[in-house]
mmCIF file of C-alpha atoms and ligand atoms in Angstrom:
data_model
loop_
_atom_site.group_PDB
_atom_site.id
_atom_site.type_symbol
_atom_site.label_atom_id
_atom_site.label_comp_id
_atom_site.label_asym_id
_atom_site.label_seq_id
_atom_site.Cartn_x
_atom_site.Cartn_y
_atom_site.Cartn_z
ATOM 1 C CA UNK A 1 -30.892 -6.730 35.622
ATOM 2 C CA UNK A 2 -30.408 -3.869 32.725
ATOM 3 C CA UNK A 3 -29.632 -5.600 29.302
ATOM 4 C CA UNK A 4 -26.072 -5.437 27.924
ATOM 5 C CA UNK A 5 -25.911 -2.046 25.950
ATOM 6 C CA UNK A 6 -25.538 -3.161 22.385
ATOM 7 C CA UNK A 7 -23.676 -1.233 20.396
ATOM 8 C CA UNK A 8 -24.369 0.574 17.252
ATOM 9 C CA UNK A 9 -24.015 -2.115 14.540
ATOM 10 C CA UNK A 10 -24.701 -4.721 16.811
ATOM 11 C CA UNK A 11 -28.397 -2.907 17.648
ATOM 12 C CA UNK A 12 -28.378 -2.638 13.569
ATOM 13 C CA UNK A 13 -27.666 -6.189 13.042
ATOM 14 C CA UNK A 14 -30.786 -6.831 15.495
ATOM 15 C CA UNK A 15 -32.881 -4.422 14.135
ATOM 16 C CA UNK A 16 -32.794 -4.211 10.450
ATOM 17 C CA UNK A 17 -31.408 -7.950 9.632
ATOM 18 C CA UNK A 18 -33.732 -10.998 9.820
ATOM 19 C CA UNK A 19 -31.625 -13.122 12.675
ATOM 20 C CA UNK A 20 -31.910 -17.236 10.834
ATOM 21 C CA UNK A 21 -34.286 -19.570 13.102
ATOM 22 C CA UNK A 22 -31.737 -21.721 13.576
ATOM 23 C CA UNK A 23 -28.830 -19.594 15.124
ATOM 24 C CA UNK A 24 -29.404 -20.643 18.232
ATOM 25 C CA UNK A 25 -28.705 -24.538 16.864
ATOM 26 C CA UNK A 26 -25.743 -22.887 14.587
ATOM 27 C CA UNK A 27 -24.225 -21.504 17.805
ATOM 28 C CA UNK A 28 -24.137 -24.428 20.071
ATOM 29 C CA UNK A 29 -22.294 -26.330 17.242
ATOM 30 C CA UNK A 30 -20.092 -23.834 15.934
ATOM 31 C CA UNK A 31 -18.520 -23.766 19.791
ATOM 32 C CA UNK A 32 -18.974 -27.145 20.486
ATOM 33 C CA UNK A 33 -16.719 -27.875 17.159
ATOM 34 C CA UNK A 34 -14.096 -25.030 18.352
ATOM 35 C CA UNK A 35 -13.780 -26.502 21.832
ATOM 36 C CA UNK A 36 -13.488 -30.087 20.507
ATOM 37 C CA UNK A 37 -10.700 -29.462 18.268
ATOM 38 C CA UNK A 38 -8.938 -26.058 20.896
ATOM 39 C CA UNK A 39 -8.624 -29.226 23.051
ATOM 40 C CA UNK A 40 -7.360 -31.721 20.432
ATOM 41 C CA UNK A 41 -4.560 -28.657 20.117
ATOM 42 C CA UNK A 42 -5.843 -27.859 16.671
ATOM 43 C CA UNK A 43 -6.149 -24.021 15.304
ATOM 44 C CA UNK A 44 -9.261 -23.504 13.844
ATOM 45 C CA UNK A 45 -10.162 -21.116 10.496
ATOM 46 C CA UNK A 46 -13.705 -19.301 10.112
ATOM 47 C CA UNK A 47 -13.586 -18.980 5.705
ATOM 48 C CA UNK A 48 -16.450 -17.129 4.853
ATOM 49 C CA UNK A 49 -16.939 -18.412 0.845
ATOM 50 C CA UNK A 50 -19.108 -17.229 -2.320
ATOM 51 C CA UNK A 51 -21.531 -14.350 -2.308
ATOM 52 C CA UNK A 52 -24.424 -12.839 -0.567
ATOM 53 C CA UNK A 53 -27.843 -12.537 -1.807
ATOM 54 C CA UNK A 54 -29.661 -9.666 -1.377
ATOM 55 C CA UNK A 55 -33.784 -9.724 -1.022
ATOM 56 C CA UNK A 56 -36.018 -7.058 -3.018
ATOM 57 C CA UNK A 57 -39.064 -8.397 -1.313
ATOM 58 C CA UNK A 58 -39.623 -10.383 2.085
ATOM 59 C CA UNK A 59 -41.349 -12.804 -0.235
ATOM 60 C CA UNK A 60 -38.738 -12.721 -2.481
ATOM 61 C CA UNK A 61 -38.863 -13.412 -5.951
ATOM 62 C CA UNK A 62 -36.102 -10.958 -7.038
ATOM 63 C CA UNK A 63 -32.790 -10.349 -5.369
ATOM 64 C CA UNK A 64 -29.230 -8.249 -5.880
ATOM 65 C CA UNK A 65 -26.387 -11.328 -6.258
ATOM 66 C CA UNK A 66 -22.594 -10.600 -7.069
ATOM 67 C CA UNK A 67 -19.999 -12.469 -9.219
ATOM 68 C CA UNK A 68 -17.977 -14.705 -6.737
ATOM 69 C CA UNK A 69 -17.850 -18.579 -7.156
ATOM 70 C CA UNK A 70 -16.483 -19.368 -3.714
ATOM 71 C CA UNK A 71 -13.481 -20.936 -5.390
ATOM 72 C CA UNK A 72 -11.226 -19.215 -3.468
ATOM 73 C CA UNK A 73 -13.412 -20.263 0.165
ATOM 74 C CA UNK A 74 -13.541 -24.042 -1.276
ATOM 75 C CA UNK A 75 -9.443 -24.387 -2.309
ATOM 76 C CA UNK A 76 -8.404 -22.790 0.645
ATOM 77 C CA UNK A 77 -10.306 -24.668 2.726
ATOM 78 C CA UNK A 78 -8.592 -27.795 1.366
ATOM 79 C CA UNK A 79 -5.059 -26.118 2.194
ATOM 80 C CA UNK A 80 -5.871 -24.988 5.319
ATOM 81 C CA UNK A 81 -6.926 -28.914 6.234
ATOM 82 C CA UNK A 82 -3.779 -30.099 5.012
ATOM 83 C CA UNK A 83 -2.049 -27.701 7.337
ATOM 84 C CA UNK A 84 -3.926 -29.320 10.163
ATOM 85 C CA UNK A 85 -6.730 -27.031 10.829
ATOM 86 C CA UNK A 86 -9.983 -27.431 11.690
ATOM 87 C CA UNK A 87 -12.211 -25.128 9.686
ATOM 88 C CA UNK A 88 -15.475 -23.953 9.823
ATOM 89 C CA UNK A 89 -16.683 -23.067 6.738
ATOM 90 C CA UNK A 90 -19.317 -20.431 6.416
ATOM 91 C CA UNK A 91 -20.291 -20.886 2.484
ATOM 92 C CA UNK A 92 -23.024 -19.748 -0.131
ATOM 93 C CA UNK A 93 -25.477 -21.975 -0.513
ATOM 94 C CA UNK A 94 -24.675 -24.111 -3.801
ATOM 95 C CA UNK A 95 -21.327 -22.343 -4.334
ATOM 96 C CA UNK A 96 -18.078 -24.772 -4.606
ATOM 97 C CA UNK A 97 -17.036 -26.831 -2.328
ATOM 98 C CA UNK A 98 -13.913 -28.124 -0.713
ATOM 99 C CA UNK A 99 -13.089 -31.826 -2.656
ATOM 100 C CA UNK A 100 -16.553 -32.358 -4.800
ATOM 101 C CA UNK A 101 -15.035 -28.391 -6.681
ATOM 102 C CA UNK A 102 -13.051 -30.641 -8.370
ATOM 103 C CA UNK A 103 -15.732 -31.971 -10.310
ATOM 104 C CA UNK A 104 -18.299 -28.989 -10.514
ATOM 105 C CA UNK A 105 -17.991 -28.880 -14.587
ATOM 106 C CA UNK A 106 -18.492 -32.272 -14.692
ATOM 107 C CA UNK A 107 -21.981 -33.509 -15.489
ATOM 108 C CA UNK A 108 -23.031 -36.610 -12.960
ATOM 109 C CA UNK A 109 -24.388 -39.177 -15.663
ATOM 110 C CA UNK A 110 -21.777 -38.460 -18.284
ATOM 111 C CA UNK A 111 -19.250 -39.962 -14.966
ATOM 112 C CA UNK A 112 -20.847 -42.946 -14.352
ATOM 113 C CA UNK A 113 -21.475 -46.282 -16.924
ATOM 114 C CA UNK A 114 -22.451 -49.764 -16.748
ATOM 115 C CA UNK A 115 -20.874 -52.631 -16.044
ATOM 116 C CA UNK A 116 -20.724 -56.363 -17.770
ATOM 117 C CA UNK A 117 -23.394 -58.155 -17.378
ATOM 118 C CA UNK A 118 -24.783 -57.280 -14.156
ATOM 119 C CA UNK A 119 -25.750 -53.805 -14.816
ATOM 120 C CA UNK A 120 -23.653 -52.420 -12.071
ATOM 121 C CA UNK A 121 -22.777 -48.608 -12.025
ATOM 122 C CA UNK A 122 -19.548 -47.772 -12.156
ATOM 123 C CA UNK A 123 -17.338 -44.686 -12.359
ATOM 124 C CA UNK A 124 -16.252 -43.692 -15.613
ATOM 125 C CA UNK A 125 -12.269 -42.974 -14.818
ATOM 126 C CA UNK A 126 -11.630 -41.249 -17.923
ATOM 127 C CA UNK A 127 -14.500 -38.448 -17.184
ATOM 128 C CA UNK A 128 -13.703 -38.621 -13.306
ATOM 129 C CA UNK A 129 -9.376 -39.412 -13.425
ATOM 130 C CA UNK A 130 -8.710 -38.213 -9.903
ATOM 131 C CA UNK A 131 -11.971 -39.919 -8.269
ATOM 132 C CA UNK A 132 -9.510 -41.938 -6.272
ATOM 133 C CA UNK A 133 -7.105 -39.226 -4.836
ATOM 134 C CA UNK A 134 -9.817 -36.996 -3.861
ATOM 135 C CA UNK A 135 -11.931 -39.002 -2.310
ATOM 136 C CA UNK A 136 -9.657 -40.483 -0.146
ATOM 137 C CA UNK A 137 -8.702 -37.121 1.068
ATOM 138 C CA UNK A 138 -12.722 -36.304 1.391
ATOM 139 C CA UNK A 139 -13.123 -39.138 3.554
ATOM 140 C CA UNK A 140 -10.527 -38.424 5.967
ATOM 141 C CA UNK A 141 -11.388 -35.018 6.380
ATOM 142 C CA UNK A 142 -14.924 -36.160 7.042
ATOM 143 C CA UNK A 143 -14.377 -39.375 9.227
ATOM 144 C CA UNK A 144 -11.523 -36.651 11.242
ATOM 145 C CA UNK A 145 -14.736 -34.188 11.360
ATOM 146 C CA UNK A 146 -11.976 -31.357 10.709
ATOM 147 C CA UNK A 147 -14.406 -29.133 8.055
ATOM 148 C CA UNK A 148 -17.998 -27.931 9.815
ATOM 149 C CA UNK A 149 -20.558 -26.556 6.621
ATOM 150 C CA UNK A 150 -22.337 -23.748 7.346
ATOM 151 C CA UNK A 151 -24.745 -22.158 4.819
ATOM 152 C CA UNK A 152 -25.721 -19.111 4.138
ATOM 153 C CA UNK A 153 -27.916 -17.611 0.988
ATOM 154 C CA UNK A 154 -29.103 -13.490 2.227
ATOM 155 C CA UNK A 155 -27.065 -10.885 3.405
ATOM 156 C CA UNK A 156 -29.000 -11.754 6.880
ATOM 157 C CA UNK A 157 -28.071 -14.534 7.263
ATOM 158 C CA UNK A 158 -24.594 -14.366 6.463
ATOM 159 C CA UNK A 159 -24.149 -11.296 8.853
ATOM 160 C CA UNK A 160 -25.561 -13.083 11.984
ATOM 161 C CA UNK A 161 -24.046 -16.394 11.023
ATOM 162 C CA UNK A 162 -20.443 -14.626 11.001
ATOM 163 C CA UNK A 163 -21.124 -12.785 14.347
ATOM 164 C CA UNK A 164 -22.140 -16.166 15.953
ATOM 165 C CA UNK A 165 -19.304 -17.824 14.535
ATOM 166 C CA UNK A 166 -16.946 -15.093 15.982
ATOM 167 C CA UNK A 167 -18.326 -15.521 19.352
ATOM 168 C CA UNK A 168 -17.732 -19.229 19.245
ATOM 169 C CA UNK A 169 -14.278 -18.619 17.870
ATOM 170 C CA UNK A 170 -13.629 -15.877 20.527
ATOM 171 C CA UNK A 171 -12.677 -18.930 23.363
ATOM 172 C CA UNK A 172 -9.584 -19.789 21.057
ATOM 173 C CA UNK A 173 -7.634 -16.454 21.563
ATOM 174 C CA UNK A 174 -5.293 -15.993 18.949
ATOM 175 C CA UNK A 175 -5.487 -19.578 18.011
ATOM 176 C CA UNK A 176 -8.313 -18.771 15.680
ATOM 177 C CA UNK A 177 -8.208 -17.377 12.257
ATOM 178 C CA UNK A 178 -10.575 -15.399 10.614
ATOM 179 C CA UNK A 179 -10.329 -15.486 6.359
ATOM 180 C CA UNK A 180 -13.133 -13.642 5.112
ATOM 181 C CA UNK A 181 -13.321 -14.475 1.632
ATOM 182 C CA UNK A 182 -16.656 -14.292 0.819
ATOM 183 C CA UNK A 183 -17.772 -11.312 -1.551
ATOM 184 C CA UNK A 184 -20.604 -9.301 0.499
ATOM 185 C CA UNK A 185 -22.835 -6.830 -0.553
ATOM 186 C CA UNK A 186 -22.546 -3.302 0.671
ATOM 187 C CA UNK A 187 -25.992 -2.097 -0.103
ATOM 188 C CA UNK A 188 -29.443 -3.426 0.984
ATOM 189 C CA UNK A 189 -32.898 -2.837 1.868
ATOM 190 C CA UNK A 190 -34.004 -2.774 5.523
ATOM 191 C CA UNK A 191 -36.680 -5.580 6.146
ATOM 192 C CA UNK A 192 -38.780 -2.837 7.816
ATOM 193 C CA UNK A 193 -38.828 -0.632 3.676
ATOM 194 C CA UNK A 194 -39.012 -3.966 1.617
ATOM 195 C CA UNK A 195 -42.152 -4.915 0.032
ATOM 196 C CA UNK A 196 -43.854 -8.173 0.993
ATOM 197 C CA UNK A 197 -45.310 -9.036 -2.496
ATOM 198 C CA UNK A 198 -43.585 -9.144 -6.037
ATOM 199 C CA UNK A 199 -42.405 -5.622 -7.284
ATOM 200 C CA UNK A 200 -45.018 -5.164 -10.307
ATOM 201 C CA UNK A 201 -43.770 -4.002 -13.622
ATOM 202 C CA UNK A 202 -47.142 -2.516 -14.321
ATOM 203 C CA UNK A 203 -46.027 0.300 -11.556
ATOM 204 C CA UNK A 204 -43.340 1.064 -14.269
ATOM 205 C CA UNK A 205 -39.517 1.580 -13.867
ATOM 206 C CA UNK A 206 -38.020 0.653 -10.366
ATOM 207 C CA UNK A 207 -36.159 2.895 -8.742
ATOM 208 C CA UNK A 208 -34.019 1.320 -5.962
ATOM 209 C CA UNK A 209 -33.073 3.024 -2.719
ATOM 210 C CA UNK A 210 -30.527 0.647 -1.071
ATOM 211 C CA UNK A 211 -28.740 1.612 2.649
ATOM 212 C CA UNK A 212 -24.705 0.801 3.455
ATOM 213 C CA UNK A 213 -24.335 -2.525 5.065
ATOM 214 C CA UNK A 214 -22.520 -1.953 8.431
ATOM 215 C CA UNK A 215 -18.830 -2.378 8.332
ATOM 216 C CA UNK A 216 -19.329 -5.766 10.475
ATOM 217 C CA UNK A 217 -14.865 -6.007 10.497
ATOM 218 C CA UNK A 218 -15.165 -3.383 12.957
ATOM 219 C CA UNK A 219 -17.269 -4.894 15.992
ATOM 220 C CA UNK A 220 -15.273 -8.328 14.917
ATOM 221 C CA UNK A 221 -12.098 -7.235 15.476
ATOM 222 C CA UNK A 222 -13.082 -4.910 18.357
ATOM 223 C CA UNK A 223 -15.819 -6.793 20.319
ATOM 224 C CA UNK A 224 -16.401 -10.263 18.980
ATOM 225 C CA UNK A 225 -13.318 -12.164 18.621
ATOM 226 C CA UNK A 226 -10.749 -9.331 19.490
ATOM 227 C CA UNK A 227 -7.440 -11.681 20.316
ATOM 228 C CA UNK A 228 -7.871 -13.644 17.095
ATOM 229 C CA UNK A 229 -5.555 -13.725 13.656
ATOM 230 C CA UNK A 230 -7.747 -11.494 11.116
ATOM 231 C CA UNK A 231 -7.548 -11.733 7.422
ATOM 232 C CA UNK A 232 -9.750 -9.616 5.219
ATOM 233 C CA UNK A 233 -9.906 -9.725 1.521
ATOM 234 C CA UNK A 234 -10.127 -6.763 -0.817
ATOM 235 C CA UNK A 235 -11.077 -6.503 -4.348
ATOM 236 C CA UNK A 236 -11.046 -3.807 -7.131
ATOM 237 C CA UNK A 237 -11.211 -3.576 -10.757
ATOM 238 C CA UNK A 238 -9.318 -0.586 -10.739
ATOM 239 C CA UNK A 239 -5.765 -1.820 -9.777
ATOM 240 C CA UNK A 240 -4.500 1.825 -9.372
ATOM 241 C CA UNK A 241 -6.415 2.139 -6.549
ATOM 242 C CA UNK A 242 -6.924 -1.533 -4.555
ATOM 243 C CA UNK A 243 -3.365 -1.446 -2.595
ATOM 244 C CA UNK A 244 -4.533 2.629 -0.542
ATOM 245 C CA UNK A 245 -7.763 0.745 -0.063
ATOM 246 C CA UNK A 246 -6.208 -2.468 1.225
ATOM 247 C CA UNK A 247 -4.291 -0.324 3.804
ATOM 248 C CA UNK A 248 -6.423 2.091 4.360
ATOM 249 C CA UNK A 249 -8.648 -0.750 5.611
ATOM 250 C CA UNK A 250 -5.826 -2.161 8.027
ATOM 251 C CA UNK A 251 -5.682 1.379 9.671
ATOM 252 C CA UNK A 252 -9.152 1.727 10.014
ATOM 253 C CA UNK A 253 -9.960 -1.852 11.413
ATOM 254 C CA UNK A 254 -6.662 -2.590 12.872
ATOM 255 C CA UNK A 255 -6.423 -6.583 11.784
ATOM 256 C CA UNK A 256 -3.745 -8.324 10.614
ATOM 257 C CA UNK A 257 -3.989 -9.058 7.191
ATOM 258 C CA UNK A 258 -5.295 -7.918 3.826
ATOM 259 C CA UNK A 259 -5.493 -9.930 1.023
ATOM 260 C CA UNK A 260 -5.807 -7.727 -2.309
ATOM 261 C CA UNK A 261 -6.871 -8.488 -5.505
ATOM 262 C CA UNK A 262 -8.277 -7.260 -8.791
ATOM 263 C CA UNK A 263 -11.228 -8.913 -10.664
ATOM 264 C CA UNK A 264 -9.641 -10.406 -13.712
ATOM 265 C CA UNK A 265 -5.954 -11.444 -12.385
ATOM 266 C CA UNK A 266 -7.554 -13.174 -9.012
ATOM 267 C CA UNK A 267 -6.289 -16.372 -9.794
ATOM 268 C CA UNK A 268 -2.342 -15.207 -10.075
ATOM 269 C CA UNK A 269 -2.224 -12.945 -8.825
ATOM 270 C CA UNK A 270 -2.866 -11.521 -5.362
ATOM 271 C CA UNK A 271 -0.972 -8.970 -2.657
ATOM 272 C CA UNK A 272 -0.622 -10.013 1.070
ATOM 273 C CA UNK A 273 -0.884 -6.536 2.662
ATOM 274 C CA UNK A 274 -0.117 -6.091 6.774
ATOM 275 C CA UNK A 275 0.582 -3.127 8.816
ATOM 276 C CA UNK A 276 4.557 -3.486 8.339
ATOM 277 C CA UNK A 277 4.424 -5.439 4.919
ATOM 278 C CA UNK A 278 3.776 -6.153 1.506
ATOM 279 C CA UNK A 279 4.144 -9.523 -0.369
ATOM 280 C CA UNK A 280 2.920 -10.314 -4.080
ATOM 281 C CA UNK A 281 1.731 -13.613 -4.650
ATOM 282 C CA UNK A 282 2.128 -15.064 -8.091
ATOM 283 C CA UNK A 283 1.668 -17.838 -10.520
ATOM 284 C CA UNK A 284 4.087 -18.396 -13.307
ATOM 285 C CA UNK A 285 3.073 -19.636 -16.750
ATOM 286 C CA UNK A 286 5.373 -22.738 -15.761
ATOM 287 C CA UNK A 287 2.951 -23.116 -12.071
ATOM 288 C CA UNK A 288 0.054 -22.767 -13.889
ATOM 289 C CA UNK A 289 1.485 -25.777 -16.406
ATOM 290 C CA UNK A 290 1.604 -27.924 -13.030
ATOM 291 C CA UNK A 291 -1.761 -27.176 -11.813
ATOM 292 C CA UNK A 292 -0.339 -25.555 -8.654
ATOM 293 C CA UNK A 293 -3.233 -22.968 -6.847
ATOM 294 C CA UNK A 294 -2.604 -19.532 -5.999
ATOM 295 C CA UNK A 295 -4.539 -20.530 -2.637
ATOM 296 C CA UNK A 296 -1.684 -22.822 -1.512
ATOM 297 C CA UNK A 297 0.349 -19.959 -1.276
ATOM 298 C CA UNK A 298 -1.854 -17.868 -0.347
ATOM 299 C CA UNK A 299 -2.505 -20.608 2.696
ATOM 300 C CA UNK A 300 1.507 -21.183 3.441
ATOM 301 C CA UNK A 301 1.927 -17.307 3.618
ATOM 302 C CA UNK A 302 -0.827 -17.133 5.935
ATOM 303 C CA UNK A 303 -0.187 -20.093 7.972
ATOM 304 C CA UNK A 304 3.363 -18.952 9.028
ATOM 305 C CA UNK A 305 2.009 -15.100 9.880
ATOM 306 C CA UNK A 306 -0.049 -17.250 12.089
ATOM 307 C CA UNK A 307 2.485 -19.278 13.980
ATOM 308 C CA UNK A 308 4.691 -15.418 14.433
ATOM 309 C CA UNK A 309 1.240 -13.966 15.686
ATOM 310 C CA UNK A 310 0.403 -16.881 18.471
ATOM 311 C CA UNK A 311 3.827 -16.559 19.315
ATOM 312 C CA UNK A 312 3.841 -13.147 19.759
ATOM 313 C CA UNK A 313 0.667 -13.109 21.512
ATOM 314 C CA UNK A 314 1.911 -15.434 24.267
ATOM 315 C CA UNK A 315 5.138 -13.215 25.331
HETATM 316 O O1 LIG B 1 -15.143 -16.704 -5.019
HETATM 317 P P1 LIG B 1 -14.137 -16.470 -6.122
HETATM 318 O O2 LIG B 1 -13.003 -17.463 -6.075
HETATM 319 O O3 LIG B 1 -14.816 -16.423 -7.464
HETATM 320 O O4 LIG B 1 -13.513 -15.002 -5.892
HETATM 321 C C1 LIG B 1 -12.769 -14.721 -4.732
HETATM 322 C C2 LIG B 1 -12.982 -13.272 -4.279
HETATM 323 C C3 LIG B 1 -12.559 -12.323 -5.392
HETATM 324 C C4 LIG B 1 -14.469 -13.059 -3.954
HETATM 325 C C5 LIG B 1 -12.107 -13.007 -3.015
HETATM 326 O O5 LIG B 1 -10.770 -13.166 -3.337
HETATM 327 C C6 LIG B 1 -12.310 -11.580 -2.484
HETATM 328 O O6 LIG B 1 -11.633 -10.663 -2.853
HETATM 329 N N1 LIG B 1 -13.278 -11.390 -1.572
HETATM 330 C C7 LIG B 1 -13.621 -10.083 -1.011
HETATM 331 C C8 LIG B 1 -14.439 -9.307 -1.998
HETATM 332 C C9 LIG B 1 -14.727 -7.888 -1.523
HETATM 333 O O7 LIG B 1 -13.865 -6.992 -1.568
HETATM 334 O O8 LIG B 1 -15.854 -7.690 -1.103
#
């Protein structure tokens, strides 16, 4: 039988990006958990969190890494479950996480003490106050088995994680949502050009030669999961320039949603950019007093352009 003609970024993806060993294993749970929960009525969310790595050498001692914390991936994540979502959460390796982001500043041993006599450990509530709330919260989401952790650390991976985990997704129709918040590189080094051994300083300066990353929105949205709810997110430092490039994504990619953003102002700041609309998102210095999230609104804005989109897609 002649093999499925792949097409240009997907022979790309094959060729030039190491595939994990375990996507096979990745695969079969990724659908197994969107089935589950497409049958338990549930929408499910792909969030793509925190940054990608990128390798200098196959034996890598040296790589290109990027600023993002995965804050964004980890709060949403938690506002997305309270919506009732299942999510599957496609995260950098050691970035934050939904729940235990709470506590990343906070330095294990300083949180726990001794008890009385016995030397029991407890938890020291005044370094840990909201131990209680938030675990509670962890432990139904857990027990429920709504969140499923994927990790990445390379480019690689993450590409080939993401178009395995659109696949998956693809069964739900327009029931899933994509929210690609991760920050990914746009430049790398082929496998087939890297070197295997450590770059050596005593060949002098290095002078880098790095190829564009395939635009992997465009065989999502067109060939991998094409019914499904599609949120990109866009970022700048130059704020004169980030709300063309939002659109000019939408027209080129033809999703749903673009969520902009500059550098600095990301956490009050955001515009929800569609085909039709426009919507800032903001923090006051009063929200920001209550230790409200720009995510939750983020979320809620999302959420209902979700429920219009199913709706839509149904008629
Ligand atoms: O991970 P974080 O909370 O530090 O930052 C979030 C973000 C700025 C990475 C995200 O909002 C975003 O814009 N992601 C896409 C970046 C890009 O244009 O490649």
């Amino acid at each position: 039988m002649a093999k499925p003609r792949l097409s240009s970024i997907d022979g790309k993806l094959a060729e030039e990006f190491a595939i994990p060993s375990h996507i096979n294993e990745v695969g079969e749970k990724m659908s197994a958990f969107a089935i589950g929960h497409a049958a338990a009525g549930r929408r499910v969310v792909l969030i793509t969190s925190g940054g990608t790595k990128v390798p200098l050498e196959s034996r890598t001692v040296r790589f290109l890494d990027n600023f993002s914390s995965g804050r964004r991936g980890a709060s949403s994540a938690e506002y997305f479950l309270d919506a009732g979502y299942a999510i599957i959460f496609l995260h950098r390796h050691r970035s934050l996480y939904p729940y235990t982001r709470t506590f990343s500043t906070i330095n294990m041993l300083d949180a726990l003490q001794f008890t009385g006599s016995t030397g029991d450990v407890v938890v020291n509530q005044q370094v840990l106050p909201n131990i209680t709330k938030v675990l509670k919260r962890y432990q139904e989401v857990k027990d429920s088995e709504l969140l499923l952790p994927i990790e990445f650390n390379t480019l690689s991976e993450y590409l080939h994680l993401l178009k395995t985990a659109a696949q998956a997704l693809s069964t739900l129709g327009s029931k899933a949502m994509f929210y690609l918040a991760a920050a990914v590189s746009d430049f790398y080094i082929p496998s087939s050009e890297m070197p295997e051994h450590k770059i050596q300083s005593s060949d002098g300066p290095l002078q880098l030669s790095l190829n564009m990353v395939p635009k992997i929105l465009s065989p999502l949205v067109k060939d991998w999961a094409p019914q499904a709810f599609v949120v990109s997110f866009k970022l700048e430092t130059d704020a004169t320039i980030l709300l063309e490039k939002a659109r000019r994504a939408l027209e080129t990619y033809r999703h749903q949603v673009v969520v902009a953003n500059v550098l600095e102002s990301r956490r009050g700041y955001v515009v929800v950019v569609t085909p039709e609309t426009q919507a800032e998102v903001t923090l006051t210095e009063e929200d920001l007093r209550n230790d409200i999230e720009i995510e939750e609104r983020i979320v809620s804005t999302l959420t209902s352009a979700h429920n219009k989109f199913i709706t839509q897609s149904l008629v």
